[in-house]
Coordinates of N, CA and C in Angstrom, one line a residue:
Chain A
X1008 N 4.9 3.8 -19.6 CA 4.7 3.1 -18.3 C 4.7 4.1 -17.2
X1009 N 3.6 4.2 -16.5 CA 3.3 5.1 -15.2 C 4.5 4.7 -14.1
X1010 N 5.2 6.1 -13.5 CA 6.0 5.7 -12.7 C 5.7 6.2 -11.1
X1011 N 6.2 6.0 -10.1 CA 6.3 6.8 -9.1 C 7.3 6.2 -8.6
X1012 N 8.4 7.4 -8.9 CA 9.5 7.0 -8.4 C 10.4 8.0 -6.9
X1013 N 10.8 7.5 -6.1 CA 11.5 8.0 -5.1 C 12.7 7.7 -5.2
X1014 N 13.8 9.1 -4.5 CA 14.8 9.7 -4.9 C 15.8 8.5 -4.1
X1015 N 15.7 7.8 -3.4 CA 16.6 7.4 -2.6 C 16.2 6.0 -2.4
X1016 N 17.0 4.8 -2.8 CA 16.4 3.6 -2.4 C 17.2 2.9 -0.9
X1017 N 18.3 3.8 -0.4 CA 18.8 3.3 0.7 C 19.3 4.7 1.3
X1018 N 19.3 4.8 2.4 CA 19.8 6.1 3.7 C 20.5 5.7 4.6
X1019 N 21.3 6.1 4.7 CA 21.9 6.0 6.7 C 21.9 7.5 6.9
X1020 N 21.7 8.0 7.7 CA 21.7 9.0 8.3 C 21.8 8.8 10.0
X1021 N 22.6 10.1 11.0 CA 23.1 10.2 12.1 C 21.8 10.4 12.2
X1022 N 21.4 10.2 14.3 CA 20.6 10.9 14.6 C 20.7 12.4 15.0
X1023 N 19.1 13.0 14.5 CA 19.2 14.4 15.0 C 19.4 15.0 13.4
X1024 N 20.3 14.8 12.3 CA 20.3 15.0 11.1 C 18.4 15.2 10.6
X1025 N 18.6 16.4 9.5 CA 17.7 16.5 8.4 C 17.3 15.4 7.7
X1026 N 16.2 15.3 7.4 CA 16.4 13.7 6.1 C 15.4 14.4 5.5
X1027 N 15.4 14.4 4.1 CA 14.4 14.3 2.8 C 14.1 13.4 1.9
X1028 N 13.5 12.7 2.1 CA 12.7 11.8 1.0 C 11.9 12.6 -0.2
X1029 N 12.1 12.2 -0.8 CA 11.1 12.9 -2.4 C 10.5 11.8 -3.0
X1030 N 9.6 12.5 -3.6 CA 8.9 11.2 -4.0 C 8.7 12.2 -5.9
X1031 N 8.3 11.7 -6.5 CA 7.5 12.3 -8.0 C 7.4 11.0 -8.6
X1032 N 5.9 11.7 -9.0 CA 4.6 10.9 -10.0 C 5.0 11.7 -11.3
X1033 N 4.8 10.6 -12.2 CA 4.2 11.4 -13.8 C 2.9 10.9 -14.4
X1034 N 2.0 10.6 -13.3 CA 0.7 10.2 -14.4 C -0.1 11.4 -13.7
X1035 N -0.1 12.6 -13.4 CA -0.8 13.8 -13.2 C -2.1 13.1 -11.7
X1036 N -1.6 12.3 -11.2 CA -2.6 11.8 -9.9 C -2.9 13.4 -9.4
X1037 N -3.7 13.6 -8.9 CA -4.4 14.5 -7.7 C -3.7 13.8 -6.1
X1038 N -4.0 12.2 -5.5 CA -3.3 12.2 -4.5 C -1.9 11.4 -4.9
X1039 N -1.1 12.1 -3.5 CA -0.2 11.4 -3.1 C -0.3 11.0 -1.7
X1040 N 0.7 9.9 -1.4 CA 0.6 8.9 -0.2 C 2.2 8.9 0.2
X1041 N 2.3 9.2 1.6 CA 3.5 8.6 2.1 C 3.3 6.9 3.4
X1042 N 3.7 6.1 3.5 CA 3.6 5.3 4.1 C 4.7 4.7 4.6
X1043 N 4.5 4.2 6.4 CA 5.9 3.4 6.6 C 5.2 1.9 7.0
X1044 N 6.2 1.2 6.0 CA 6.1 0.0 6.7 C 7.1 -1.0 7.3
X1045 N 7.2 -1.5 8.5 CA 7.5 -2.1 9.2 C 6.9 -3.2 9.8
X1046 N 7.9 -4.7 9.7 CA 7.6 -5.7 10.0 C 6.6 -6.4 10.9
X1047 N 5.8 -7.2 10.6 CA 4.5 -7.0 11.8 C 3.3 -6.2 12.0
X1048 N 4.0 -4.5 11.2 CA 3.0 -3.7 11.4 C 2.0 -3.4 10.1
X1049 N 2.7 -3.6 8.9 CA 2.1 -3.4 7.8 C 2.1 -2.0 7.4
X1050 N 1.7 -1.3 6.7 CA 1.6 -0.5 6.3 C 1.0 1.1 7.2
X1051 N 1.7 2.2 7.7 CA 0.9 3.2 8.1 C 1.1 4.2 7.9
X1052 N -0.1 4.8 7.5 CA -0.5 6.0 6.7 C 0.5 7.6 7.7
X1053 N 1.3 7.9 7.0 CA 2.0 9.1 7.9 C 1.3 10.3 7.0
X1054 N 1.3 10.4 6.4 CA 0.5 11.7 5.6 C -0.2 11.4 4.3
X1055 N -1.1 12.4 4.1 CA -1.3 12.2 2.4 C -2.0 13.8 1.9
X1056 N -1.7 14.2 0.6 CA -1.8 15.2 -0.2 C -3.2 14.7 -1.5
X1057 N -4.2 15.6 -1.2 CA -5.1 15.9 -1.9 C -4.8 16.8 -3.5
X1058 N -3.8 18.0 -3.3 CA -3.9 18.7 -3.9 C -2.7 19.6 -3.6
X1059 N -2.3 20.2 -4.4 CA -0.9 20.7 -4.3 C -0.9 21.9 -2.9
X1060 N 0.2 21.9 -1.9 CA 0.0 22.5 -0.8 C -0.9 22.2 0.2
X1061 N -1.8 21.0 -0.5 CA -2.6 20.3 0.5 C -2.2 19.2 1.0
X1062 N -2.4 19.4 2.7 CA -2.1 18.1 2.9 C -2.7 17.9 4.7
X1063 N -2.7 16.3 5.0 CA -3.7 15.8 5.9 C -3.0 14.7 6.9
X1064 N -2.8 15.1 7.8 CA -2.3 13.9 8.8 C -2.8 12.7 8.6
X1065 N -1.8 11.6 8.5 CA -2.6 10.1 8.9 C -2.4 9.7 9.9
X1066 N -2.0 8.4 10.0 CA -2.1 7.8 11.6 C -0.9 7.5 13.0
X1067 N 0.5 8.4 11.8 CA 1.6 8.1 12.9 C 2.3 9.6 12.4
X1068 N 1.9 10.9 11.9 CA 2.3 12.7 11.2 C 3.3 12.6 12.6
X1069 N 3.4 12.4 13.7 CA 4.9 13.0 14.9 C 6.1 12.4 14.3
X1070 N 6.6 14.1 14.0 CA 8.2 13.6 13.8 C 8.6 13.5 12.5
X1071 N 7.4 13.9 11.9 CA 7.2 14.1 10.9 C 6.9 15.3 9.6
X1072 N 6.8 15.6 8.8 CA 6.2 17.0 8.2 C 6.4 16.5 6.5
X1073 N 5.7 17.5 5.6 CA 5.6 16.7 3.8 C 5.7 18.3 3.5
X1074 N 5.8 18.4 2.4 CA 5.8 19.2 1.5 C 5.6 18.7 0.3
X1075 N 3.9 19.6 -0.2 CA 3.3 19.5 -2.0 C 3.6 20.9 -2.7
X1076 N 4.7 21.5 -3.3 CA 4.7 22.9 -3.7 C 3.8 22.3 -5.4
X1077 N 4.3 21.4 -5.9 CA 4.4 20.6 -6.9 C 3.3 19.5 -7.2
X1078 N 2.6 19.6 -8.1 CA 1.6 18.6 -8.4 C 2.0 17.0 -8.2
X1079 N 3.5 17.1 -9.1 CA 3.7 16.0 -9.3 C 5.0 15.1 -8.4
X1080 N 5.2 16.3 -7.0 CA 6.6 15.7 -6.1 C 5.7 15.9 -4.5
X1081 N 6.2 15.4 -3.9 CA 5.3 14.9 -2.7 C 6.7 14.6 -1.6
X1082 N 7.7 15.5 -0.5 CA 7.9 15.3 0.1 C 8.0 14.7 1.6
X1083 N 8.9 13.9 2.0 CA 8.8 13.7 3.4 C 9.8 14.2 4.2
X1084 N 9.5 15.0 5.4 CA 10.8 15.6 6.2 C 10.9 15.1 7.4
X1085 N 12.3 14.4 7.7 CA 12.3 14.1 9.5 C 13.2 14.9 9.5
X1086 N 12.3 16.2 10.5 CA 13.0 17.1 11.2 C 14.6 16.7 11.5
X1087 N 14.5 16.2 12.4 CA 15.4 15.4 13.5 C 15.2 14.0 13.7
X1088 N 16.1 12.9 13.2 CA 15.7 12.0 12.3 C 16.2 11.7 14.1
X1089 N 15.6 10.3 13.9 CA 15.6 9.6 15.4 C 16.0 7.9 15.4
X1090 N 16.3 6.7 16.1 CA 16.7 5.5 15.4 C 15.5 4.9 15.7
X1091 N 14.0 5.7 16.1 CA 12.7 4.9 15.6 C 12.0 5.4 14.9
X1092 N 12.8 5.6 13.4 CA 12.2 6.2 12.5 C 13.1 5.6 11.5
X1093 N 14.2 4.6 11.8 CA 14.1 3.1 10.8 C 13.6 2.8 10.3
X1094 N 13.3 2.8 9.1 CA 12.3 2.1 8.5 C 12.3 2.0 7.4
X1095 N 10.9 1.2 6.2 CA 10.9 1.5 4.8 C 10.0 2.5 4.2
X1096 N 10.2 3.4 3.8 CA 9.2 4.4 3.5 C 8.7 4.2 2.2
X1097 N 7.3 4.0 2.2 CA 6.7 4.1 0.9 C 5.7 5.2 0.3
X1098 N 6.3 5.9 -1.1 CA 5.4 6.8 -1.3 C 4.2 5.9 -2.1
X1099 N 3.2 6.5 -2.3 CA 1.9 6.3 -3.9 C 1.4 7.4 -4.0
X1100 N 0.8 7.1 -5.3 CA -0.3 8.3 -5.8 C -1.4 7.7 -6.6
X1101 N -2.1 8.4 -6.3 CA -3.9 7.8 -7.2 C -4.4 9.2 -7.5
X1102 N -5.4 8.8 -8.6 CA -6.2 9.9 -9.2 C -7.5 10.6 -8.2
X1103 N -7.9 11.4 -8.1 CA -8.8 12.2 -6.8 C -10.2 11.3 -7.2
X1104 N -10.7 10.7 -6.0 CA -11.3 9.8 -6.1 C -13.1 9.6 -5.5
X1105 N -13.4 8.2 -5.5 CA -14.3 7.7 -5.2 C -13.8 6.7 -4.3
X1106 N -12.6 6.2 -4.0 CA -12.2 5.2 -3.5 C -11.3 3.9 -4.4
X1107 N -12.2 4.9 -5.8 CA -12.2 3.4 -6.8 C -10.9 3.1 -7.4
X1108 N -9.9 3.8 -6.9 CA -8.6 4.3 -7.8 C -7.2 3.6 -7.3
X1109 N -6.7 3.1 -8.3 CA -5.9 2.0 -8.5 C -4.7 2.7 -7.4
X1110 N -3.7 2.8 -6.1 CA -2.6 3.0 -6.2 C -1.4 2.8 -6.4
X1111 N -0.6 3.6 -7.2 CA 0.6 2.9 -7.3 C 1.7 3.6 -6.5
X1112 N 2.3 2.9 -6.5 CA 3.7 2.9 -5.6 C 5.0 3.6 -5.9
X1113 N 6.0 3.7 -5.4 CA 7.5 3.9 -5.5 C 8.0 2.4 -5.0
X1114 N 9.3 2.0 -5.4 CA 9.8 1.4 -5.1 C 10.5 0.6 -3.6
X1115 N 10.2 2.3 -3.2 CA 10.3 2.4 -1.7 C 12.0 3.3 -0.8
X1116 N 12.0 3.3 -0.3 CA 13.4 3.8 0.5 C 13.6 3.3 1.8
X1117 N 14.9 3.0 1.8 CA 14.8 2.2 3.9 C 16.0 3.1 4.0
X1118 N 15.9 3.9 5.0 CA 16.0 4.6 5.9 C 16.9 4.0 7.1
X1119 N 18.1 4.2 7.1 CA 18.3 3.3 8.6 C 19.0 4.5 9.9
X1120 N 18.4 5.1 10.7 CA 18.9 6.0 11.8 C 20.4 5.2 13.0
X1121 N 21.1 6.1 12.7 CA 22.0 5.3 13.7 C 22.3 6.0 15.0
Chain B
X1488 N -15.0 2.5 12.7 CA -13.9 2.6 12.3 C -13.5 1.0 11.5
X1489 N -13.6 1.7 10.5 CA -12.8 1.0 9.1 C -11.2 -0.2 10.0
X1490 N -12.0 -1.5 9.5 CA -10.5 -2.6 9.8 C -10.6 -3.2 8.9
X1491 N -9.0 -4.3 8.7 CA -9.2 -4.9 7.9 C -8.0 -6.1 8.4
X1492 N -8.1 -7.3 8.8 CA -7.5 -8.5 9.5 C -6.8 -9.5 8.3
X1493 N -5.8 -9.9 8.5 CA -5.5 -10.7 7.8 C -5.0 -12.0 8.8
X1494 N -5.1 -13.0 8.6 CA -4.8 -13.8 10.2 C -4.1 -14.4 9.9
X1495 N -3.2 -14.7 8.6 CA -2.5 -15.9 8.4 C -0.9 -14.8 8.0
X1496 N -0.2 -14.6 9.1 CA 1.0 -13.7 8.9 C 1.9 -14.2 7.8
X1497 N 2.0 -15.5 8.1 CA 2.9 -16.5 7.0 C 2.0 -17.9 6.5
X1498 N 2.0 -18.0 5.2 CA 1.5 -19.3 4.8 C 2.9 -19.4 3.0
X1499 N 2.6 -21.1 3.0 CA 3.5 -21.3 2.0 C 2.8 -22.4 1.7
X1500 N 3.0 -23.0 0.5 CA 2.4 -23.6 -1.1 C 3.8 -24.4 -1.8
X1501 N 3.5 -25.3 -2.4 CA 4.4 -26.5 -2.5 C 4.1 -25.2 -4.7
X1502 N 4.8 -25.3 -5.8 CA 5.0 -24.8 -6.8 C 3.7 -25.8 -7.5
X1503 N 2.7 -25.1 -8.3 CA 1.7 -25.3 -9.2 C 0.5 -26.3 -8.6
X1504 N 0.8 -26.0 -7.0 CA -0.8 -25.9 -6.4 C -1.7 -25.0 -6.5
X1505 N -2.4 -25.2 -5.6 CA -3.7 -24.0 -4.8 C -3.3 -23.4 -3.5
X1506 N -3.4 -22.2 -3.4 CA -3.2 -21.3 -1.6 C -4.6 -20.3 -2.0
X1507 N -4.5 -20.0 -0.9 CA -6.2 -19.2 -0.6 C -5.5 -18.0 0.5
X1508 N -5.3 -17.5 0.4 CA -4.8 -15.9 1.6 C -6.3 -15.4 2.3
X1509 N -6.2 -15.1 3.5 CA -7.3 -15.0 4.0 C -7.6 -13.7 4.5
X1510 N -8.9 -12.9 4.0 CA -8.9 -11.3 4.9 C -10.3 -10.9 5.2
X1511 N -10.3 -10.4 6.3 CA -12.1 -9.8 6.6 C -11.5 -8.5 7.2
X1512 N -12.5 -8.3 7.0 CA -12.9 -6.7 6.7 C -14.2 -6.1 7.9
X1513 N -14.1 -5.1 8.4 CA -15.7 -4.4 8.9 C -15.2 -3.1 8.3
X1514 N -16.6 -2.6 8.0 CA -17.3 -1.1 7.6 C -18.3 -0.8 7.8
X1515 N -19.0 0.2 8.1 CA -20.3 1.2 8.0 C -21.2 1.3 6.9
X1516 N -19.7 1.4 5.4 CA -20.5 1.7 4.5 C -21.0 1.0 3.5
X1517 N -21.3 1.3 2.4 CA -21.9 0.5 1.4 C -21.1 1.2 0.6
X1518 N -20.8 2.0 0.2 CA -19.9 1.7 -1.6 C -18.1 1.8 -0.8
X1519 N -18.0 0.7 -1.2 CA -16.5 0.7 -0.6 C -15.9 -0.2 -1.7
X1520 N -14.2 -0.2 -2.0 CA -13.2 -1.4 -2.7 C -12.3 -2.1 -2.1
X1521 N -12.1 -3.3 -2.4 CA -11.2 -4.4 -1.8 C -10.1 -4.3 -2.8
X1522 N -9.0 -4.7 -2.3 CA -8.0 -4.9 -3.4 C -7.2 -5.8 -2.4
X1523 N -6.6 -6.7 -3.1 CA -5.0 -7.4 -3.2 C -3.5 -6.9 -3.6
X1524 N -2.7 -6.5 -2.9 CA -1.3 -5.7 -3.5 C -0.9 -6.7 -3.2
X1525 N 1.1 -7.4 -4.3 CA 1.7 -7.8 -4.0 C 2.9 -7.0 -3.9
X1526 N 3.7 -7.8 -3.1 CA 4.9 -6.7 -2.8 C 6.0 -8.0 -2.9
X1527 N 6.9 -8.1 -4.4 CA 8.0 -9.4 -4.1 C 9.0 -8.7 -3.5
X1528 N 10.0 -9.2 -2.9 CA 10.9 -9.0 -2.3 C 11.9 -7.9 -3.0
X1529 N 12.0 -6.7 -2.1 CA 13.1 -6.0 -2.8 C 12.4 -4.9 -3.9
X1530 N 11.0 -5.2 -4.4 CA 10.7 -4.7 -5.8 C 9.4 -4.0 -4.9
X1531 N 8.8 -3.4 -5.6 CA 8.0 -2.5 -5.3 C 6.1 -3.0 -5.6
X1532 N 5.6 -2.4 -4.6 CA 3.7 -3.1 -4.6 C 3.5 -2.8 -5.7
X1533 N 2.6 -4.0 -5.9 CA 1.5 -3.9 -7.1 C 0.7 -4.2 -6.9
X1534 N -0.7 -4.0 -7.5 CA -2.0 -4.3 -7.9 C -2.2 -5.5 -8.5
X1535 N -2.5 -6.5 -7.5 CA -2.9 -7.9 -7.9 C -4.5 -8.5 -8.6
X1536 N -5.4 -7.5 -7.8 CA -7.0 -7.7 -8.3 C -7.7 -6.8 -7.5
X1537 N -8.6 -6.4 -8.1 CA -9.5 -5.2 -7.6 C -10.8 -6.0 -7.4
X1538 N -11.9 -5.2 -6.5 CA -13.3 -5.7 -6.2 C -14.6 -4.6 -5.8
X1539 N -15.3 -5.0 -6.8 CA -16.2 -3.3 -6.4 C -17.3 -4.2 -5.5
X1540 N -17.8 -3.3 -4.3 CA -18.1 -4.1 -3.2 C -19.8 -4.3 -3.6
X1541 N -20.2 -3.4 -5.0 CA -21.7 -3.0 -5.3 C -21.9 -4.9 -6.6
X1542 N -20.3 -5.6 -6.9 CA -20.7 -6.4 -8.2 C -20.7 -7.8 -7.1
X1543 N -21.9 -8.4 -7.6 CA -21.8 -9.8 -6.7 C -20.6 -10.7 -7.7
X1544 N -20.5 -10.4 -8.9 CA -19.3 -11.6 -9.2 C -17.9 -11.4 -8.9
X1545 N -17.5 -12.2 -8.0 CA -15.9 -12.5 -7.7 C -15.6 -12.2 -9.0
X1546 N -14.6 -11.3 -8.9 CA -13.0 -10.7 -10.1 C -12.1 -11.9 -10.3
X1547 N -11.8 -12.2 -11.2 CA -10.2 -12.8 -11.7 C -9.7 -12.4 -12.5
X1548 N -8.3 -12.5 -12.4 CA -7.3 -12.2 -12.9 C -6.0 -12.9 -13.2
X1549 N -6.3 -13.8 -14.7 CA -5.5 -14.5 -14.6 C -5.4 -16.0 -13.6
X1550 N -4.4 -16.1 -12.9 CA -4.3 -17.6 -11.8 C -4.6 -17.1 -10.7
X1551 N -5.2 -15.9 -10.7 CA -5.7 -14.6 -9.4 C -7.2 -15.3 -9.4
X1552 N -7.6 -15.3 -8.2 CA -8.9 -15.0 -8.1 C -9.5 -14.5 -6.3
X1553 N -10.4 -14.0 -6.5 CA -11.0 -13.7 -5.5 C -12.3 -14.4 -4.8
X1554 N -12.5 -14.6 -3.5 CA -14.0 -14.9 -3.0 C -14.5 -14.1 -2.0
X1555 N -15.3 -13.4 -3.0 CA -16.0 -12.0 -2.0 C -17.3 -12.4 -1.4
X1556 N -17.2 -12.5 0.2 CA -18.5 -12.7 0.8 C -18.8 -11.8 1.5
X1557 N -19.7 -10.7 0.4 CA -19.8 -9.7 1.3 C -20.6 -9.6 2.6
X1558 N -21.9 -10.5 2.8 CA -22.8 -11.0 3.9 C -21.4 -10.7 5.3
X1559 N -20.5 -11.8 5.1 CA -19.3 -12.3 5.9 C -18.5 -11.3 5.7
X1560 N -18.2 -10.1 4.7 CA -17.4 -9.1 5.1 C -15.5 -10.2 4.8
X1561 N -15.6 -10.9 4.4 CA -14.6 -11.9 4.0 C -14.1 -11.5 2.5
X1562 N -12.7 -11.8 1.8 CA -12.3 -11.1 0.8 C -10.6 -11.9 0.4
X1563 N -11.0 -13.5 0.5 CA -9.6 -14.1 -0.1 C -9.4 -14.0 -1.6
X1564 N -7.6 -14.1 -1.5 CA -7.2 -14.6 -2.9 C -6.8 -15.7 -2.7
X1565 N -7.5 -16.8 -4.1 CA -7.0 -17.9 -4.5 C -6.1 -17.9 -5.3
X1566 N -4.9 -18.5 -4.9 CA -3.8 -18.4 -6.6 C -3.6 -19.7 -6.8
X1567 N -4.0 -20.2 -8.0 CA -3.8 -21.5 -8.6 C -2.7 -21.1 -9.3
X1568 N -2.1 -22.7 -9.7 CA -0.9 -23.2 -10.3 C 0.5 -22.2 -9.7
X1569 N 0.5 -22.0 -8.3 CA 1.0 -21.2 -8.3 C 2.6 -21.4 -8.6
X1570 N 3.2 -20.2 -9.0 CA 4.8 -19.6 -9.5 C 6.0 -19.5 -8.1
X1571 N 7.4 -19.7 -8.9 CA 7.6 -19.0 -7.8 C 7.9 -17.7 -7.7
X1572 N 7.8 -17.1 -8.6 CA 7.6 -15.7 -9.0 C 6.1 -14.8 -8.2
X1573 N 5.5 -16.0 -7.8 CA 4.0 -15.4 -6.9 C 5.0 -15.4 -4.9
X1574 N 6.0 -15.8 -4.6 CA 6.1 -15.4 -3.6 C 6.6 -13.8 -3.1
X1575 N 5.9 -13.2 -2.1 CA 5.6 -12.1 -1.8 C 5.0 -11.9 -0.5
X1576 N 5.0 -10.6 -0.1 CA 4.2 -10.0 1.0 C 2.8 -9.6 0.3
X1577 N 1.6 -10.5 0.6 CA 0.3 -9.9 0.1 C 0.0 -9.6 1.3
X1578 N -0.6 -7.9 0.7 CA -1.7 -6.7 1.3 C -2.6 -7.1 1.0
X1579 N -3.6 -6.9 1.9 CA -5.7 -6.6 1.5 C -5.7 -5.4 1.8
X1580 N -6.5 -4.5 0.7 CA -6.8 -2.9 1.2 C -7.9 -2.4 1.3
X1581 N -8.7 -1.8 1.6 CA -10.1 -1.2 1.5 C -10.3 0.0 1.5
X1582 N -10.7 0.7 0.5 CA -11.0 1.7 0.5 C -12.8 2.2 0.6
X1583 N -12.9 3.4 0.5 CA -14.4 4.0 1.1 C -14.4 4.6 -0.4
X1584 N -16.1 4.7 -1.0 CA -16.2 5.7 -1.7 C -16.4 6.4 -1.2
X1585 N -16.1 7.6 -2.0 CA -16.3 9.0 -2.0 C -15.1 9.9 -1.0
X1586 N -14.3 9.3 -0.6 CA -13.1 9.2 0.4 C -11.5 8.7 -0.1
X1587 N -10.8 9.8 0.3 CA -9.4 8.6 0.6 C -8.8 7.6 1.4
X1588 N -10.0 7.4 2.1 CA -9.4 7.0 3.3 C -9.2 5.5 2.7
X1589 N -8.2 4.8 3.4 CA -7.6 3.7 2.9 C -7.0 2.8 4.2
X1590 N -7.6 1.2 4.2 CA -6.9 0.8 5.1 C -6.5 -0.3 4.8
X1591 N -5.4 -1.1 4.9 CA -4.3 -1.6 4.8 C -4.6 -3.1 5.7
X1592 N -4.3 -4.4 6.0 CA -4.1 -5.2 6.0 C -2.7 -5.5 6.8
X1593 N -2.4 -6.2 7.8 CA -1.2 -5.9 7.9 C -0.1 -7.1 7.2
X1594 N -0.8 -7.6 6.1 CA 0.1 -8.6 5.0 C 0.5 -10.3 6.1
X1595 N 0.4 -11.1 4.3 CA 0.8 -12.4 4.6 C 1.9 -12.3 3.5
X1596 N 3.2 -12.9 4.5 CA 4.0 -13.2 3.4 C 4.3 -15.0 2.4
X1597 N 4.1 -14.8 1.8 CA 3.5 -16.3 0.7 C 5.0 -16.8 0.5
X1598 N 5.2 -18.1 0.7 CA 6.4 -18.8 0.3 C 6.3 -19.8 -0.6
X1599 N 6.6 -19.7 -1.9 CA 6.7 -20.9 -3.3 C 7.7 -21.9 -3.0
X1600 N 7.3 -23.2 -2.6 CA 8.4 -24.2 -2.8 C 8.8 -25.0 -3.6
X1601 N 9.6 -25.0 -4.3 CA 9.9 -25.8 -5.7 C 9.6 -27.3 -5.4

């Protein structure tokens, strides 16, 4: 069974603290996805990795930063974690594509800044 | 620029009726995919039905089904007999060929009533 699993399914962390989220795939995808989603907002794209040490801003990268040393691990870093940066974080990964490509998920991690 | 609307934030279904979730879509392009993710509570997205935007026949899957009007840029799931194992946060997603780009839905959450 294909997994993508993330290291942490619950956080509290102070503000201003480091936070690392990890993420790792074992079905050898080419992309990985980080995502936050929040109530109302649905789903938004904070980064994504093409290729190992590749990687590409999405639609909310401030405050944010990843790390791909690793084909198959896909970090997320809040510098200086902040209390609007609450949230649930979701990694995926898909195979390098046409669009046509199934993603799958982690289970997720929520994050709560105090 | 790639959207994708879902208008019905909350709808709910009486157990082993019919619900129809409702999503439209705009694009530019011509080879693009629709998809349905379900996300139950607590547990992590999945892949409910895929739709290649090039096949005129609606996908099913199971008590899944889809109605793709691509003319209308429209892209519901029908879920007959529904469970209450079907209540969830449903996504609509769209992706681009030849691209990662991926856009997201901002979800209806479905409520099963015994």
């Amino acid at each position: 069974d294909v997994k993508v699993t993330q290291s942490s399914r619950y956080l509290v962390k102070r503000t201003g603290e480091k936070v690392f989220l990890e993420c790792v795939q074992d079905m050898d995808h080419e992309n990985m996805f980080w995502y936050r989603q929040d109530p109302g907002l649905g789903l938004r794209l904070i980064y994504f990795s093409y290729d190992v040490k590749m990687k590409e801003k999405g639609d909310i990268p401030e405050g944010y930063s990843v790390s791909r040393e690793k084909k198959e691990r896909f970090s997320l870093i809040l510098e200086s974690a902040s209390t609007n940066q609450t949230s649930m974080y979701l990694c995926a990964s898909s195979r390098a594509s046409s669009g046509a490509n199934v993603l799958t998920f982690g289970a997720g991690s929520r994050l709560t800044v105090l | 620029a790639q959207t994708v609307t879902q208008s019905q934030p909350e709808m709910s279904v009486q157990e082993a009726e019919t619900v129809t979730l409702s999503c439209t879509y705009d694009t530019s392009e011509s080879d693009y995919y629709l998809f349905w993710y379900k996300q139950p509570p607590s547990r992590q997205m999945i892949l409910v039905i895929r739709q290649e935007a090039y096949k005129q026949q609606n996908a099913t899957e199971n008590r899944f089904s889809v109605n793709f009007q691509k003319a209308a840029k429209s892209f519901s799931l029908k879920i007959s007999d529904s469970q209450l194992g079907d209540a969830a946060m449903y996504f609509c997603l769209l992706t681009q060929g030849g691209s990662e780009k991926l856009v997201f839905g901002k979800g209806t959450k479905l409520t099963v009533n015994p």
